Coordinates of C-alpha atoms in Angstrom, one line a residue:
X1 CA 103.9 117.6 115.9
X2 CA 105.5 118.0 113.0
X3 CA 103.3 120.7 111.7
X4 CA 104.8 121.6 107.7
X5 CA 103.4 117.9 107.2
X6 CA 100.3 118.2 108.3
X7 CA 98.9 121.8 106.7
X8 CA 99.4 122.9 103.4
X9 CA 102.2 125.7 103.2
X10 CA 101.0 128.6 102.2
X11 CA 102.5 129.1 99.1
X12 CA 102.2 131.6 95.6
X13 CA 101.6 128.9 93.0
X14 CA 101.1 125.0 93.5
X15 CA 104.9 122.8 93.5
X16 CA 105.0 121.4 90.2
X17 CA 107.5 118.8 89.4
X18 CA 108.3 117.5 85.6
X19 CA 106.8 114.1 85.7
X20 CA 109.2 111.4 84.0
X21 CA 108.5 109.5 81.4
X22 CA 105.9 106.2 81.3
X23 CA 107.6 103.6 80.5
X24 CA 106.9 99.2 81.0
X25 CA 107.5 96.6 79.5
X26 CA 104.4 95.1 79.1
X27 CA 102.7 97.4 76.7
X28 CA 99.8 99.2 77.0
X29 CA 96.5 97.6 76.9
X30 CA 92.6 99.2 76.3
X31 CA 94.0 101.3 73.7
X32 CA 93.7 99.1 70.5
X33 CA 96.6 98.1 70.5
X34 CA 98.8 102.1 70.4
X35 CA 102.0 102.9 72.8
X36 CA 101.7 106.5 74.5
X37 CA 104.5 108.6 75.9
X38 CA 103.9 112.3 78.0
X39 CA 103.8 114.2 75.2
X40 CA 100.9 112.5 73.9
X41 CA 98.8 113.6 76.8
X42 CA 100.3 117.0 76.5
X43 CA 96.9 119.3 77.5
X44 CA 94.7 116.8 79.3
X45 CA 94.7 116.4 83.2
X46 CA 96.2 113.1 83.9
X47 CA 95.2 110.7 86.8
X48 CA 98.2 108.0 87.3
X49 CA 96.2 105.3 89.7
X50 CA 100.0 102.5 90.8
X51 CA 97.7 99.9 91.2
X52 CA 98.6 95.4 91.5
X53 CA 95.6 93.5 91.0
X54 CA 95.7 91.5 94.1
X55 CA 95.7 94.4 96.6
X56 CA 91.2 95.1 97.6
X57 CA 92.5 98.8 98.4
X58 CA 93.6 99.1 95.0
X59 CA 90.3 97.3 93.6
X60 CA 88.5 100.2 96.0
X61 CA 90.6 103.1 94.4
X62 CA 89.1 101.4 90.7
X63 CA 85.8 102.2 91.7
X64 CA 86.2 105.6 93.6
X65 CA 87.8 106.8 90.2
X66 CA 84.3 105.8 88.1
X67 CA 82.3 108.9 88.5
X68 CA 85.4 111.1 88.4
X69 CA 86.5 109.6 84.7
X70 CA 82.8 109.4 83.4
X71 CA 82.1 113.3 84.8
X72 CA 85.7 114.7 82.8
X73 CA 86.7 112.1 80.2
X74 CA 86.7 114.8 77.6
X75 CA 89.7 116.3 80.1
X76 CA 90.7 113.9 82.5
X77 CA 92.7 110.9 81.2
X78 CA 93.0 108.4 83.8
X79 CA 96.5 105.5 83.2
X80 CA 97.0 102.5 85.6
X81 CA 100.5 102.0 85.9
X82 CA 100.2 97.9 86.7
X83 CA 102.7 97.5 89.1
X84 CA 102.9 93.7 90.5
X85 CA 103.7 92.5 93.6
X86 CA 103.7 88.7 93.2
X87 CA 105.3 86.9 90.7
X88 CA 101.8 86.1 88.3
X89 CA 101.7 89.4 88.5
X90 CA 104.1 89.9 86.2
X91 CA 102.6 87.7 84.0
X92 CA 101.1 90.0 81.3
X93 CA 98.4 88.0 80.0
X94 CA 97.3 87.5 83.6
X95 CA 97.5 91.8 83.7
X96 CA 95.1 91.1 80.7
X97 CA 92.5 89.5 82.7
X98 CA 92.4 91.5 85.1
X99 CA 91.9 94.8 83.5
X100 CA 88.8 92.7 82.1
X101 CA 87.8 91.3 85.3
X102 CA 87.5 94.4 87.2
X103 CA 85.9 96.1 83.8
X104 CA 89.1 99.0 83.6
X105 CA 87.9 101.2 81.3
X106 CA 90.8 103.5 80.6
X107 CA 94.7 103.0 79.3
X108 CA 96.8 100.3 81.2
X109 CA 100.9 100.4 81.7
X110 CA 101.7 96.8 81.8
X111 CA 104.9 97.7 84.4
X112 CA 106.5 93.7 85.8
X113 CA 109.7 95.6 86.4
X114 CA 108.8 98.7 88.6
X115 CA 110.3 100.9 85.9
X116 CA 107.7 103.7 86.2
X117 CA 106.8 102.8 90.0
X118 CA 110.5 103.8 90.7
X119 CA 110.6 106.5 88.2
X120 CA 108.1 107.8 90.4
X121 CA 109.3 106.9 93.9
X122 CA 106.0 105.2 94.6
X123 CA 105.7 103.3 98.1
X124 CA 102.6 101.8 98.6
X125 CA 99.9 100.5 96.7
X126 CA 97.7 102.3 95.6
X127 CA 98.9 105.6 94.9
X128 CA 97.5 108.3 92.7
X129 CA 99.7 110.8 91.3
X130 CA 98.1 114.1 89.1
X131 CA 100.2 115.8 86.3
X132 CA 98.7 118.8 85.0
X133 CA 98.4 119.5 81.2
X134 CA 102.1 121.3 81.2
X135 CA 103.4 117.4 82.7
X136 CA 103.7 118.4 86.2
X137 CA 103.0 116.8 88.8
X138 CA 101.4 118.6 91.3
X139 CA 99.8 116.1 93.9
X140 CA 100.3 112.7 95.2
X141 CA 97.9 110.5 97.3
X142 CA 98.6 106.8 98.5
X143 CA 95.7 104.7 100.0
X144 CA 91.8 104.9 99.6
X145 CA 89.1 107.8 100.3
X146 CA 91.3 110.6 98.2
X147 CA 89.0 111.0 95.4
X148 CA 86.9 114.2 96.5
X149 CA 91.0 115.9 97.1
X150 CA 91.1 115.1 93.6
X151 CA 88.1 116.1 91.6
X152 CA 88.6 119.4 93.1
X153 CA 91.8 119.0 91.8
X154 CA 90.3 118.4 89.0
X155 CA 87.9 121.5 88.8
X156 CA 90.8 123.9 89.4
X157 CA 93.4 122.7 87.0
X158 CA 90.5 122.1 84.4
X159 CA 89.7 126.3 84.9
X160 CA 93.9 127.7 85.6
X161 CA 94.4 126.1 81.9
X162 CA 91.6 127.0 80.3
X163 CA 92.1 130.3 81.4
X164 CA 96.0 130.0 79.7
X165 CA 95.0 128.3 76.9
X166 CA 96.9 124.4 77.8
X167 CA 93.7 122.6 78.1
X168 CA 92.7 120.3 75.4
X169 CA 89.7 118.9 75.2
X170 CA 88.2 115.9 73.4
X171 CA 88.2 112.1 72.8
X172 CA 90.7 110.5 75.1
X173 CA 93.1 107.1 74.3
X174 CA 90.9 104.2 75.3
X175 CA 89.6 101.9 73.3
X176 CA 87.1 98.7 74.7
X177 CA 88.1 95.5 73.7
X178 CA 86.0 92.7 72.1
X179 CA 83.9 91.3 74.6
X180 CA 83.7 86.9 74.5
X181 CA 80.8 85.1 74.1
X182 CA 81.7 82.1 77.2
X183 CA 78.5 81.1 79.5
X184 CA 81.0 82.4 82.6
X185 CA 83.4 85.1 82.6
X186 CA 85.8 85.2 85.7
X187 CA 84.0 83.3 88.3
X188 CA 84.6 83.8 91.8
X189 CA 82.7 81.0 94.0
X190 CA 80.7 78.2 93.6
X191 CA 78.4 76.4 95.5
X192 CA 76.6 72.7 95.2
X193 CA 73.1 72.7 95.9
X194 CA 70.5 70.2 97.5
X195 CA 69.7 69.9 93.9
X196 CA 73.3 68.8 93.0
X197 CA 73.5 72.3 90.7
X198 CA 76.1 74.4 91.2
X199 CA 75.8 77.6 91.1
X200 CA 78.7 79.8 90.7
X201 CA 79.3 83.9 91.1
X202 CA 80.0 85.5 87.5
X203 CA 81.6 87.6 89.0
X204 CA 82.8 90.1 86.2
X205 CA 79.2 89.7 84.7
X206 CA 77.3 90.8 87.7
X207 CA 75.4 87.6 87.9
X208 CA 74.7 84.9 90.1
X209 CA 74.5 81.2 87.2
X210 CA 72.9 77.6 88.1
X211 CA 74.2 75.6 86.1
X212 CA 73.2 71.6 85.5
X213 CA 75.2 68.8 87.5
X214 CA 77.6 68.6 84.6
X215 CA 78.7 72.1 85.8
X216 CA 78.2 73.3 82.0
X217 CA 74.5 73.6 81.2
X218 CA 72.6 76.9 82.2
X219 CA 69.8 76.3 84.3
X220 CA 69.4 80.2 85.0
X221 CA 70.7 82.9 85.7
X222 CA 69.5 85.9 88.4
X223 CA 71.0 89.7 88.4
X224 CA 70.3 91.6 85.0
X225 CA 74.3 91.4 83.5
X226 CA 74.5 94.8 85.1
X227 CA 76.8 96.9 87.2
X228 CA 73.8 97.7 90.5
X229 CA 72.1 97.8 93.6
X230 CA 68.4 96.7 93.2
X231 CA 66.7 93.7 94.8
X232 CA 63.8 92.2 93.6
X233 CA 63.1 89.0 90.7
X234 CA 65.6 87.0 89.2
X235 CA 65.3 89.2 86.6
X236 CA 65.9 92.7 88.3
X237 CA 67.8 92.7 90.9
X238 CA 71.6 94.0 90.4
X239 CA 75.1 93.2 92.0
X240 CA 78.0 94.1 91.8
X241 CA 81.0 91.6 91.3
X242 CA 79.9 89.0 93.4
X243 CA 81.5 86.7 94.7
X244 CA 81.0 84.2 98.2
X245 CA 78.3 81.5 98.2
X246 CA 77.3 79.6 101.1
X247 CA 73.7 77.8 101.5
X248 CA 71.6 79.0 104.9
X249 CA 70.5 76.6 107.2
X250 CA 67.2 76.7 106.1
X251 CA 68.1 74.8 103.0
X252 CA 65.8 77.0 101.0
X253 CA 67.8 79.9 100.1
X254 CA 71.8 80.8 99.9
X255 CA 73.8 84.1 101.2
X256 CA 76.0 86.0 98.5
X257 CA 78.9 88.3 99.4
X258 CA 77.8 91.0 96.7
X259 CA 81.3 92.8 96.8
X260 CA 81.6 96.3 95.0
X261 CA 78.9 96.4 96.8
X262 CA 79.8 96.0 100.4
X263 CA 76.5 94.3 101.2
X264 CA 75.1 90.6 101.7
X265 CA 72.0 89.3 99.6
X266 CA 70.3 87.0 99.9
X267 CA 68.7 84.5 96.9
X268 CA 65.4 82.6 97.7
X269 CA 66.4 79.4 95.4
X270 CA 62.9 78.5 94.8
X271 CA 62.0 82.1 93.6
X272 CA 64.6 83.5 92.5
X273 CA 64.1 86.7 95.4
X274 CA 67.3 88.8 96.2
X275 CA 67.3 90.7 99.1
X276 CA 69.2 92.4 101.2
X277 CA 70.8 90.7 104.4
X278 CA 73.3 93.5 105.2
X279 CA 74.9 96.3 104.4
X280 CA 74.2 100.1 103.6
X281 CA 75.6 99.5 99.9
X282 CA 78.5 102.2 101.4
X283 CA 81.9 101.0 102.2
X284 CA 82.8 101.5 106.3
X285 CA 86.0 103.3 107.0
X286 CA 87.0 104.0 110.5
X287 CA 85.1 105.3 113.2
X288 CA 81.8 103.8 111.3
X289 CA 80.0 101.4 113.6
X290 CA 81.9 97.8 113.8
X291 CA 77.9 96.3 114.7
X292 CA 74.2 96.8 114.8
X293 CA 71.2 96.1 113.3
X294 CA 72.4 94.4 109.7
X295 CA 70.9 97.1 107.3
X296 CA 72.5 100.0 109.3
X297 CA 76.1 99.3 108.9
X298 CA 78.5 99.5 106.8
X299 CA 80.3 96.8 105.3
X300 CA 83.5 96.5 103.3
X301 CA 84.5 94.1 100.2
X302 CA 82.7 91.3 101.4
X303 CA 84.5 88.3 99.8
X304 CA 83.9 85.1 100.9
X305 CA 80.9 83.9 103.4
X306 CA 80.2 80.4 105.7
X307 CA 77.7 79.2 108.5
X308 CA 79.9 78.1 111.4
X309 CA 78.7 77.9 115.3
X310 CA 75.2 79.2 113.5
X311 CA 76.3 81.9 112.1
X312 CA 77.5 83.5 108.7
X313 CA 81.0 84.5 109.2
X314 CA 82.5 87.1 106.7
X315 CA 85.4 86.8 105.6
X316 CA 85.7 91.2 104.9
X317 CA 89.0 91.6 102.7
X318 CA 88.8 95.1 102.8
X319 CA 89.3 96.3 106.1
X320 CA 90.9 92.5 107.0
X321 CA 88.9 91.4 108.9
X322 CA 86.5 89.1 109.9
X323 CA 82.9 89.6 110.8
X324 CA 79.9 88.2 111.3
X325 CA 76.1 88.0 110.5
X326 CA 73.8 86.0 113.3
X327 CA 70.5 85.3 111.1
X328 CA 68.8 85.2 114.2
X329 CA 68.5 89.1 115.1
X330 CA 69.7 90.4 111.8
X331 CA 72.5 91.7 113.1
X332 CA 76.2 92.0 112.3
X333 CA 79.3 92.9 114.3
X334 CA 83.3 92.1 113.9
X335 CA 84.6 88.8 114.7
X336 CA 88.1 88.8 114.6
X337 CA 91.4 91.4 113.4
X338 CA 92.0 94.7 114.5
X339 CA 92.3 96.3 110.9
X340 CA 95.8 96.0 110.1
X341 CA 97.2 93.9 107.6
X342 CA 99.4 91.1 109.0
X343 CA 99.8 88.0 110.2
X344 CA 99.5 88.0 114.1
X345 CA 97.6 85.3 115.1
X346 CA 96.1 84.9 118.7
X347 CA 92.6 86.0 120.3
X348 CA 90.1 87.0 117.8
X349 CA 90.0 91.0 119.1
X350 CA 94.0 91.0 118.1
X351 CA 94.3 88.6 115.7
X352 CA 95.5 90.6 111.7
X353 CA 94.8 89.1 108.7
X354 CA 95.4 90.5 105.1
X355 CA 93.1 90.1 102.8
X356 CA 90.9 87.0 103.9
X357 CA 89.4 85.5 100.7
X358 CA 88.2 82.2 101.2
X359 CA 85.9 80.2 103.7
X360 CA 85.0 76.6 105.1
X361 CA 83.5 75.3 108.0
X362 CA 84.0 72.3 109.9
X363 CA 82.3 71.0 113.1
X364 CA 84.8 73.4 114.8
X365 CA 87.4 74.9 112.8
X366 CA 86.3 77.9 110.0
X367 CA 89.4 77.4 108.3
X368 CA 90.0 80.5 106.2
X369 CA 92.6 81.6 103.0
X370 CA 94.6 84.6 104.3
X371 CA 95.7 86.2 100.5
X372 CA 97.9 88.9 100.8
X373 CA 100.0 87.0 103.2
X374 CA 99.8 83.5 101.3
X375 CA 99.0 81.7 104.0
X376 CA 96.3 79.0 105.5
X377 CA 94.6 80.2 109.1
X378 CA 92.2 79.0 111.3
X379 CA 89.9 80.3 113.5
X380 CA 88.4 77.9 116.4
X381 CA 85.4 77.6 118.6
X382 CA 86.7 80.0 121.0
X383 CA 87.4 82.5 118.5
X384 CA 91.6 82.2 118.2
X385 CA 93.3 82.5 115.3
X386 CA 95.7 80.5 114.3
X387 CA 98.3 79.9 110.8
X388 CA 98.4 76.5 109.6
X389 CA 100.8 77.9 106.1
X390 CA 102.9 81.2 105.6
X391 CA 105.1 83.4 107.3
X392 CA 104.1 87.4 105.9
X393 CA 103.2 90.1 103.3
X394 CA 106.5 89.2 101.3
X395 CA 106.9 85.8 100.9
X396 CA 105.3 83.4 98.9
X397 CA 106.0 80.5 96.3
X398 CA 105.4 77.6 95.6
X399 CA 107.1 74.3 98.0
X400 CA 105.3 71.3 99.3
X401 CA 106.8 69.9 102.6
X402 CA 105.7 70.6 106.4
X403 CA 104.1 73.0 106.8
X404 CA 106.2 75.4 108.5
X405 CA 108.3 76.4 105.2
X406 CA 105.5 75.2 103.0
X407 CA 104.7 78.3 100.1
X408 CA 101.3 79.8 99.0
X409 CA 101.0 82.7 96.1
X410 CA 97.8 84.7 96.7
X411 CA 95.5 82.0 97.9
X412 CA 91.7 82.7 97.4
X413 CA 89.7 79.7 98.4
X414 CA 89.8 76.7 100.7
X415 CA 87.8 73.4 100.6
X416 CA 87.2 71.3 103.7
X417 CA 88.2 67.8 103.1
X418 CA 85.9 64.6 104.3
X419 CA 89.3 63.3 106.2
X420 CA 90.0 65.9 107.7
X421 CA 92.5 67.9 105.5
X422 CA 91.3 70.5 103.2
X423 CA 92.0 72.0 99.6
X424 CA 93.4 75.4 99.1
X425 CA 92.6 77.2 96.2
X426 CA 96.4 79.0 95.1
X427 CA 95.2 81.0 93.3
X428 CA 98.6 82.7 91.9
X429 CA 100.3 79.0 91.4
X430 CA 97.6 77.6 88.8
X431 CA 97.6 75.1 91.4
X432 CA 95.3 72.9 94.0
X433 CA 97.0 72.3 97.0
X434 CA 96.6 70.1 100.3
X435 CA 97.0 70.7 104.2
X436 CA 96.4 67.8 106.8
X437 CA 95.9 68.8 110.0
X438 CA 97.2 65.1 111.5
X439 CA 100.8 64.8 109.7
X440 CA 101.8 69.0 109.3
X441 CA 102.8 68.6 105.1
X442 CA 101.4 70.3 102.4
X443 CA 100.9 68.8 99.2
X444 CA 99.9 69.8 95.5
X445 CA 97.0 67.8 94.5
X446 CA 96.8 69.3 90.7
X447 CA 98.5 72.0 88.4
X448 CA 97.8 73.5 85.3
X449 CA 94.9 75.5 86.9
X450 CA 94.7 78.8 85.3
X451 CA 93.5 81.1 88.7
X452 CA 91.3 78.5 91.1
X453 CA 89.7 81.0 92.8
X454 CA 87.3 78.2 95.1
X455 CA 86.9 74.7 94.9
X456 CA 83.2 72.2 96.1
X457 CA 83.8 68.4 96.7
X458 CA 81.4 66.3 94.7
X459 CA 81.4 63.0 96.2
X460 CA 85.0 61.4 95.0
X461 CA 85.4 64.6 92.9
X462 CA 86.2 68.4 93.8
X463 CA 85.1 70.4 91.0
X464 CA 86.8 74.0 90.8
X465 CA 86.3 77.3 89.8
X466 CA 88.9 78.1 87.2
X467 CA 88.7 81.7 86.9
X468 CA 90.8 82.6 84.6
X469 CA 89.9 79.8 81.9
X470 CA 86.4 80.8 82.5
X471 CA 85.4 77.2 83.4
X472 CA 84.5 74.7 86.1
X473 CA 86.3 72.0 85.9
X474 CA 86.2 68.4 88.0
X475 CA 89.1 66.2 89.1
X476 CA 89.2 62.9 90.4
X477 CA 90.5 63.6 94.4
X478 CA 94.4 61.3 93.1
X479 CA 95.7 59.1 96.8
X480 CA 98.8 60.3 95.9
X481 CA 99.6 64.3 95.2
X482 CA 101.4 65.5 92.4
X483 CA 105.5 66.4 93.3
X484 CA 106.3 70.2 91.6
X485 CA 109.8 71.6 91.5
X486 CA 110.1 73.9 94.8
X487 CA 110.2 77.8 94.3
X488 CA 110.6 80.3 97.1
X489 CA 110.0 84.0 96.1
X490 CA 110.0 87.6 97.8
X491 CA 108.3 90.8 96.8
X492 CA 109.9 92.2 93.4
X493 CA 110.0 95.7 96.0
X494 CA 114.0 96.5 96.1
X495 CA 114.6 97.3 99.7
X496 CA 115.2 100.9 101.9
X497 CA 119.0 101.5 102.5
X498 CA 118.2 102.8 106.1
X499 CA 120.8 104.0 108.6
X500 CA 120.7 101.9 111.8
X501 CA 120.0 103.8 114.7
X502 CA 117.4 107.1 114.8
X503 CA 115.2 107.3 111.5
X504 CA 113.2 110.2 111.4
X505 CA 109.3 108.9 109.7
X506 CA 107.6 111.6 108.4
X507 CA 103.9 110.8 106.5
X508 CA 103.2 113.9 104.6
X509 CA 99.6 115.1 104.2
X510 CA 98.2 118.5 103.5
X511 CA 94.5 118.7 103.7
X512 CA 93.0 119.4 100.4
X513 CA 92.4 122.5 98.8
X514 CA 88.8 123.9 100.6
X515 CA 89.6 121.5 103.6
X516 CA 91.2 121.8 107.3
X517 CA 92.0 119.2 110.2
X518 CA 88.5 118.0 111.6
X519 CA 89.3 117.8 114.8
X520 CA 86.1 118.4 116.6
X521 CA 86.5 115.6 118.2
X522 CA 89.5 115.0 119.1
X523 CA 93.0 114.6 117.3
X524 CA 92.6 114.4 113.9
X525 CA 95.2 112.2 112.5
X526 CA 96.8 108.9 114.0
X527 CA 99.8 107.0 113.3
X528 CA 100.9 103.4 114.0
X529 CA 104.1 101.3 113.8
X530 CA 105.6 98.2 114.0
X531 CA 108.0 95.9 112.3
X532 CA 108.9 92.3 111.4
X533 CA 111.2 91.2 113.3
X534 CA 109.8 93.3 116.5
X535 CA 113.4 93.3 117.0
X536 CA 114.2 95.4 114.4
X537 CA 112.5 98.6 116.4
X538 CA 114.3 99.1 120.0
X539 CA 112.4 102.5 119.8
X540 CA 108.9 104.3 118.3
X541 CA 106.7 101.5 118.2
X542 CA 102.8 101.7 119.5
X543 CA 100.3 104.7 118.0
X544 CA 100.1 108.0 118.7
X545 CA 98.3 111.3 117.1
X546 CA 101.7 113.1 115.8
X547 CA 102.5 111.9 111.8
X548 CA 106.3 112.4 112.7
X549 CA 108.1 110.4 115.1
X550 CA 112.1 109.1 115.2
X551 CA 112.6 105.4 114.9
X552 CA 115.4 103.8 116.8
X553 CA 116.6 100.7 114.5
X554 CA 118.4 97.8 115.9
X555 CA 122.1 97.6 114.7
X556 CA 122.0 94.1 114.7
X557 CA 119.2 93.2 112.6
X558 CA 119.9 94.2 108.8
X559 CA 117.0 93.7 107.3
X560 CA 113.4 93.8 107.7
X561 CA 110.0 95.7 107.1
X562 CA 108.5 98.4 108.6
X563 CA 104.3 98.3 108.7
X564 CA 103.3 101.7 109.4
X565 CA 99.8 102.5 109.1
X566 CA 98.2 106.0 109.3
X567 CA 95.4 108.5 108.9
X568 CA 93.8 111.4 108.9
X569 CA 90.3 113.2 108.7
X570 CA 89.7 117.2 107.0
X571 CA 85.9 118.2 106.4
X572 CA 85.2 121.3 103.8
X573 CA 86.3 124.7 105.4
X574 CA 83.0 126.9 104.5
X575 CA 82.0 128.5 107.6
X576 CA 78.4 128.9 106.3
X577 CA 78.3 125.7 105.9
X578 CA 76.9 123.9 109.1
X579 CA 77.2 120.6 108.3
X580 CA 80.8 120.2 106.5
X581 CA 81.1 117.1 104.7
X582 CA 84.0 115.3 106.2
X583 CA 86.6 112.6 104.4
X584 CA 89.0 109.8 106.0
X585 CA 92.6 109.4 104.1
X586 CA 94.0 106.5 105.2
X587 CA 96.8 104.2 104.4
X588 CA 99.6 101.3 105.5
X589 CA 102.8 100.7 103.7
X590 CA 104.8 97.5 104.7
X591 CA 108.5 99.5 103.8
X592 CA 111.0 96.8 103.2
X593 CA 113.7 98.2 104.4
X594 CA 118.0 96.8 104.7
X595 CA 120.3 98.6 107.3
X596 CA 123.8 100.4 105.8
X597 CA 125.9 103.2 107.0
X598 CA 125.1 105.0 104.0
X599 CA 121.4 104.7 103.9
X600 CA 119.0 107.4 104.3
X601 CA 118.2 109.0 108.1
X602 CA 114.5 109.9 106.9
X603 CA 111.7 108.0 105.7
X604 CA 109.0 110.1 104.4
X605 CA 105.6 108.6 103.2
X606 CA 103.1 110.6 101.3
X607 CA 99.6 109.9 102.2
X608 CA 98.3 113.6 100.0
X609 CA 99.8 116.2 99.4
X610 CA 104.0 116.8 98.3
X611 CA 106.8 116.0 100.5
X612 CA 108.3 119.6 100.4
X613 CA 111.8 117.0 100.7
X614 CA 111.3 116.2 96.8
X615 CA 113.6 119.1 94.7
X616 CA 111.5 121.6 92.9
X617 CA 112.2 120.6 88.8
X618 CA 110.0 123.5 87.5
X619 CA 112.4 125.2 85.6

């Protein structure tokens, strides 16, 4: 075991690296039009949040940071550095929309060309970088679960720089945008009710909205409109960014995927009463129960729901799995997926998903939109997982034709059609697509939509949730598909050049100040490595407890992706505390690599801390 990668080395001072400048071609958002440099922020503790709006882990971190942001508003400036994965995410207006959609209340630098990402040598979404009031990088964290460590570091930096006279308190640069008077605001999903009306999840306003059959006239709103988690009447209930909706078999109630509350809620259509079916309000972490009484089990960002085989299936986007809620006995359990992010078919217990975000059930198939792999997949009645369209995490585009070569771009919704085919809300292509299992062909039904996230069949029409146009749009199902020019993309991230043969993989984890590795129940760390294609790795794949490993890369495979998943558990190091608080740090990396003789022979990935191989630029 590489002890240096696991515990903080004793040092007389905190390692500091001069922070590179913040550069982004798209400019600044949430600042009232003002452009900023690091010099403008001197005297403040700056936390850079490298994120992209497709990434569920990035959305989790946005929520983790809200409390810290409020508590330290006069000393801390959080800056979101938007670093796109998909082509659509490099569009400036799409970033503007995402900042409003997810309630981001700090400045955001739009960096469509990944300039700042490269300057800070970031390798994963999300990554947090802490810069002290004198302009030095003092910590880096990849993935989720680091808010507690950053909170402690912020308190230390406040005390240290208050004493030195280098801390500057006051209002930050955040300027709230003007609210827009639309009936819906970034709606997520829609449901056709038995009455002929529509129920829509009005995601950004934390409500459900019932509309008349015209799809425009508001009948009623359910929820206060403020972010929260409370049961009660339509006027008292609170949601947090609700998404998926499904009519329960009683026909009188709807199950709601209350995404940021990590819960399933039930709406009584007659009374408007809201109750909680599943979830505790806390996010599921590795080691938490994966089955049990539904109100006692944590969930993780449920994004959509569908009734299939008598159970409510849940697209558990936050952990790349499908779960199922059983209304008969009030239990919930994992139904498919390992929590590893990727595209692997087979028995449910062995399948990999990547942010499943849309579900649609037929008699014999549960269709799903697997957004991060830009894939359309399905689960059959025996629980096996299959892929109809899509190849993996890094290939996407807009290409029709035979399913094995067709491309989607981050789809969020899927709708079963009467002829056995399915419509796909191809979100980042602004299109509605169709897959026909009988022919194996993918076609385009409609274009010029704006971030469609769901669609509902109404007679011979299909009603599309145009999320970024804040409306429902009714289309006649065309007899012939629209023809579009084929476009294929790969992620904009540059491949890391590495040597063929032996490659040292170091996952850097330093237990945060005041904590130690949690070894009470055995090893406190876990590292899982695989590759696409599998032939890339001759040695080094699989799981182990060491965070350092030597891989052997196949010289006959010139390019590929290394999939690395790391977990470390730490606990507060206070002998006087009989029940110390414990924390899980975890991150998945997909690292595109190119094999070349002049490449690096070491691949460092920072989970938490500072890479000792990084040059010290203090002087």
